[in-house]
């Protein structure tokens, strides 16, 4: 529940957002929690069942079928997930010309499903896969693959296919990474939604924005490293949907 004492903070956040010249929103797994997509560090969901190792590159190379099993389960969830109020409100702010871009760590495509257009996918996407053979690197659409037998193999060369998400031990894909840092340098107001701030280098985006003089507004049910280390200027505690609703009401 949103408590009364936070009302002023919402008014202040709404005022800052309205007066932003270049509003950038930075999102993490938490914004999709209300769409039924599990976060990595939450209490429930598929990431309690699998070790996070299944998404490390070295594990994937040695055990592609095990890694693919977890990824397929996640892919089925996100294919059937729908954007929630928070995704939709952000798409609306872009249409109104208030929001300039979204930098997301998510790989679930829910911002795009909600109608957001200027989205930078900092950790890549699950929509496509690439053949791991460096002499081939053929790309396929994930939803067109037959995932009955895992791991899926390349039709051209027979090598294993890997989703285009950024695994642990990998660098975020380009140009998304550079463009995201450009957005963080340009913004004068950044809203952070549903991220724990522990994944690097993504967690440096709000820090970069702050160093360039931006005001940082954070929406999270619990304090994150960004709150604790003082990167955040205004902390709006609560779930993404309810907090975004309050902000949108204050902005009317
Ligand atoms: P995380 O799992 O580390 O943290 C999630 C954060 O969301 C936490 O701070 C939590 O308190 C908060 N949260 C939980 N429920 C919320 C709600 N209803 N509203 C707002 N916030 C809520 O996720 P992360 O920081 O994004 O980093 C983990 C990495 O895992 C990401 O980089 C991403 O690539 C990947 N991931 C993506 C998805 C997705 O695409 N939806 C899901 C899981 C993990
Ligand atoms: Zn190939």
PDB file of N, CA and C in Angstrom, residues 214-250:
ATOM      1  N   UNK A 214      21.907  14.567 -13.347  1.00  0.00           N
ATOM      2  CA  UNK A 214      20.484  14.188 -13.421  1.00  0.00           C
ATOM      3  C   UNK A 214      19.899  13.959 -12.027  1.00  0.00           C
ATOM      4  N   UNK A 215      18.584  14.215 -11.919  1.00  0.00           N
ATOM      5  CA  UNK A 215      17.822  13.848 -10.714  1.00  0.00           C
ATOM      6  C   UNK A 215      17.419  12.395 -10.879  1.00  0.00           C
ATOM      7  N   UNK A 216      17.548  11.619  -9.807  1.00  0.00           N
ATOM      8  CA  UNK A 216      17.240  10.192  -9.893  1.00  0.00           C
ATOM      9  C   UNK A 216      16.028   9.858  -9.017  1.00  0.00           C
ATOM     10  N   UNK A 217      14.988   9.311  -9.670  1.00  0.00           N
ATOM     11  CA  UNK A 217      13.784   8.885  -8.957  1.00  0.00           C
ATOM     12  C   UNK A 217      13.740   7.359  -9.028  1.00  0.00           C
ATOM     13  N   UNK A 218      13.614   6.720  -7.879  1.00  0.00           N
ATOM     14  CA  UNK A 218      13.639   5.252  -7.870  1.00  0.00           C
ATOM     15  C   UNK A 218      12.325   4.661  -7.369  1.00  0.00           C
ATOM     16  N   UNK A 219      11.828   3.659  -8.097  1.00  0.00           N
ATOM     17  CA  UNK A 219      10.618   2.940  -7.689  1.00  0.00           C
ATOM     18  C   UNK A 219      11.008   1.494  -7.417  1.00  0.00           C
ATOM     19  N   UNK A 220      10.860   1.064  -6.183  1.00  0.00           N
ATOM     20  CA  UNK A 220      11.227  -0.301  -5.786  1.00  0.00           C
ATOM     21  C   UNK A 220      10.476  -0.649  -4.506  1.00  0.00           C
ATOM     22  N   UNK A 221      10.083  -1.904  -4.321  1.00  0.00           N
ATOM     23  CA  UNK A 221       9.421  -2.273  -3.064  1.00  0.00           C
ATOM     24  C   UNK A 221      10.368  -2.201  -1.864  1.00  0.00           C
ATOM     25  N   UNK A 222      11.642  -2.423  -2.092  1.00  0.00           N
ATOM     26  CA  UNK A 222      12.647  -2.368  -1.016  1.00  0.00           C
ATOM     27  C   UNK A 222      13.823  -1.527  -1.483  1.00  0.00           C
ATOM     28  N   UNK A 223      14.581  -1.010  -0.507  1.00  0.00           N
ATOM     29  CA  UNK A 223      15.770  -0.233  -0.877  1.00  0.00           C
ATOM     30  C   UNK A 223      16.705  -1.105  -1.709  1.00  0.00           C
ATOM     31  N   UNK A 224      17.386  -0.470  -2.663  1.00  0.00           N
ATOM     32  CA  UNK A 224      18.362  -1.191  -3.485  1.00  0.00           C
ATOM     33  C   UNK A 224      19.738  -0.614  -3.169  1.00  0.00           C
ATOM     34  N   UNK A 225      20.740  -1.108  -3.836  1.00  0.00           N
ATOM     35  CA  UNK A 225      22.089  -0.537  -3.640  1.00  0.00           C
ATOM     36  C   UNK A 225      22.115   0.928  -4.054  1.00  0.00           C
ATOM     37  N   UNK A 226      21.254   1.285  -5.021  1.00  0.00           N
ATOM     38  CA  UNK A 226      21.214   2.673  -5.498  1.00  0.00           C
ATOM     39  C   UNK A 226      20.632   3.594  -4.433  1.00  0.00           C
ATOM     40  N   UNK A 227      19.678   3.068  -3.645  1.00  0.00           N
ATOM     41  CA  UNK A 227      19.119   3.858  -2.535  1.00  0.00           C
ATOM     42  C   UNK A 227      20.177   3.961  -1.441  1.00  0.00           C
ATOM     43  N   UNK A 228      20.740   2.817  -1.112  1.00  0.00           N
ATOM     44  CA  UNK A 228      21.664   2.737   0.026  1.00  0.00           C
ATOM     45  C   UNK A 228      22.903   3.612  -0.190  1.00  0.00           C
ATOM     46  N   UNK A 229      23.433   3.616  -1.424  1.00  0.00           N
ATOM     47  CA  UNK A 229      24.650   4.404  -1.680  1.00  0.00           C
ATOM     48  C   UNK A 229      24.367   5.840  -2.117  1.00  0.00           C
ATOM     49  N   UNK A 230      23.095   6.259  -2.028  1.00  0.00           N
ATOM     50  CA  UNK A 230      22.789   7.674  -2.237  1.00  0.00           C
ATOM     51  C   UNK A 230      22.725   8.134  -3.686  1.00  0.00           C
ATOM     52  N   UNK A 231      22.660   7.186  -4.622  1.00  0.00           N
ATOM     53  CA  UNK A 231      22.489   7.588  -6.024  1.00  0.00           C
ATOM     54  C   UNK A 231      21.081   8.159  -6.223  1.00  0.00           C
ATOM     55  N   UNK A 232      20.124   7.566  -5.504  1.00  0.00           N
ATOM     56  CA  UNK A 232      18.719   7.967  -5.634  1.00  0.00           C
ATOM     57  C   UNK A 232      18.436   9.268  -4.880  1.00  0.00           C
ATOM     58  N   UNK A 233      17.705  10.195  -5.554  1.00  0.00           N
ATOM     59  CA  UNK A 233      17.283  11.429  -4.885  1.00  0.00           C
ATOM     60  C   UNK A 233      15.914  11.267  -4.248  1.00  0.00           C
ATOM     61  N   UNK A 234      14.986  10.643  -4.990  1.00  0.00           N
ATOM     62  CA  UNK A 234      13.640  10.449  -4.450  1.00  0.00           C
ATOM     63  C   UNK A 234      13.310   8.962  -4.533  1.00  0.00           C
ATOM     64  N   UNK A 235      13.078   8.342  -3.377  1.00  0.00           N
ATOM     65  CA  UNK A 235      12.778   6.921  -3.347  1.00  0.00           C
ATOM     66  C   UNK A 235      11.279   6.723  -3.132  1.00  0.00           C
ATOM     67  N   UNK A 236      10.611   6.159  -4.136  1.00  0.00           N
ATOM     68  CA  UNK A 236       9.182   5.896  -4.033  1.00  0.00           C
ATOM     69  C   UNK A 236       9.004   4.406  -3.792  1.00  0.00           C
ATOM     70  N   UNK A 237       8.713   4.063  -2.540  1.00  0.00           N
ATOM     71  CA  UNK A 237       8.666   2.653  -2.168  1.00  0.00           C
ATOM     72  C   UNK A 237       7.320   2.039  -2.537  1.00  0.00           C
ATOM     73  N   UNK A 238       7.362   0.934  -3.273  1.00  0.00           N
ATOM     74  CA  UNK A 238       6.117   0.254  -3.645  1.00  0.00           C
ATOM     75  C   UNK A 238       6.305  -0.529  -4.928  1.00  0.00           C
ATOM     76  N   UNK A 239       5.225  -1.185  -5.350  1.00  0.00           N
ATOM     77  CA  UNK A 239       5.283  -1.963  -6.585  1.00  0.00           C
ATOM     78  C   UNK A 239       5.165  -1.028  -7.784  1.00  0.00           C
ATOM     79  N   UNK A 240       5.762  -1.449  -8.888  1.00  0.00           N
ATOM     80  CA  UNK A 240       5.842  -0.584 -10.073  1.00  0.00           C
ATOM     81  C   UNK A 240       4.472  -0.058 -10.512  1.00  0.00           C
ATOM     82  N   UNK A 241       3.482  -0.944 -10.587  1.00  0.00           N
ATOM     83  CA  UNK A 241       2.155  -0.557 -11.081  1.00  0.00           C
ATOM     84  C   UNK A 241       1.508   0.503 -10.208  1.00  0.00           C
ATOM     85  N   UNK A 242       1.461   0.259  -8.896  1.00  0.00           N
ATOM     86  CA  UNK A 242       0.760   1.201  -7.996  1.00  0.00           C
ATOM     87  C   UNK A 242       1.497   2.538  -7.925  1.00  0.00           C
ATOM     88  N   UNK A 243       2.813   2.505  -7.933  1.00  0.00           N
ATOM     89  CA  UNK A 243       3.571   3.767  -7.840  1.00  0.00           C
ATOM     90  C   UNK A 243       3.412   4.569  -9.143  1.00  0.00           C
ATOM     91  N   UNK A 244       3.489   3.890 -10.289  1.00  0.00           N
ATOM     92  CA  UNK A 244       3.322   4.605 -11.567  1.00  0.00           C
ATOM     93  C   UNK A 244       1.918   5.211 -11.665  1.00  0.00           C
ATOM     94  N   UNK A 245       0.929   4.515 -11.123  1.00  0.00           N
ATOM     95  CA  UNK A 245      -0.443   5.015 -11.152  1.00  0.00           C
ATOM     96  C   UNK A 245      -0.523   6.332 -10.377  1.00  0.00           C
ATOM     97  N   UNK A 246       0.085   6.342  -9.206  1.00  0.00           N
ATOM     98  CA  UNK A 246       0.091   7.529  -8.351  1.00  0.00           C
ATOM     99  C   UNK A 246       0.802   8.685  -9.068  1.00  0.00           C
ATOM    100  N   UNK A 247       1.914   8.392  -9.705  1.00  0.00           N
ATOM    101  CA  UNK A 247       2.650   9.447 -10.421  1.00  0.00           C
ATOM    102  C   UNK A 247       1.792  10.004 -11.563  1.00  0.00           C
ATOM    103  N   UNK A 248       1.170   9.105 -12.325  1.00  0.00           N
ATOM    104  CA  UNK A 248       0.365   9.543 -13.468  1.00  0.00           C
ATOM    105  C   UNK A 248      -0.801  10.411 -12.991  1.00  0.00           C
ATOM    106  N   UNK A 249      -1.394  10.047 -11.843  1.00  0.00           N
ATOM    107  CA  UNK A 249      -2.497  10.850 -11.288  1.00  0.00           C
ATOM    108  C   UNK A 249      -2.005  12.246 -10.907  1.00  0.00           C
ATOM    109  N   UNK A 250      -0.830  12.281 -10.280  1.00  0.00           N
ATOM    110  CA  UNK A 250      -0.261  13.569  -9.861  1.00  0.00           C
ATOM    111  C   UNK A 250       0.096  14.439 -11.066  1.00  0.00           C
TER     112      UNK A 250
END
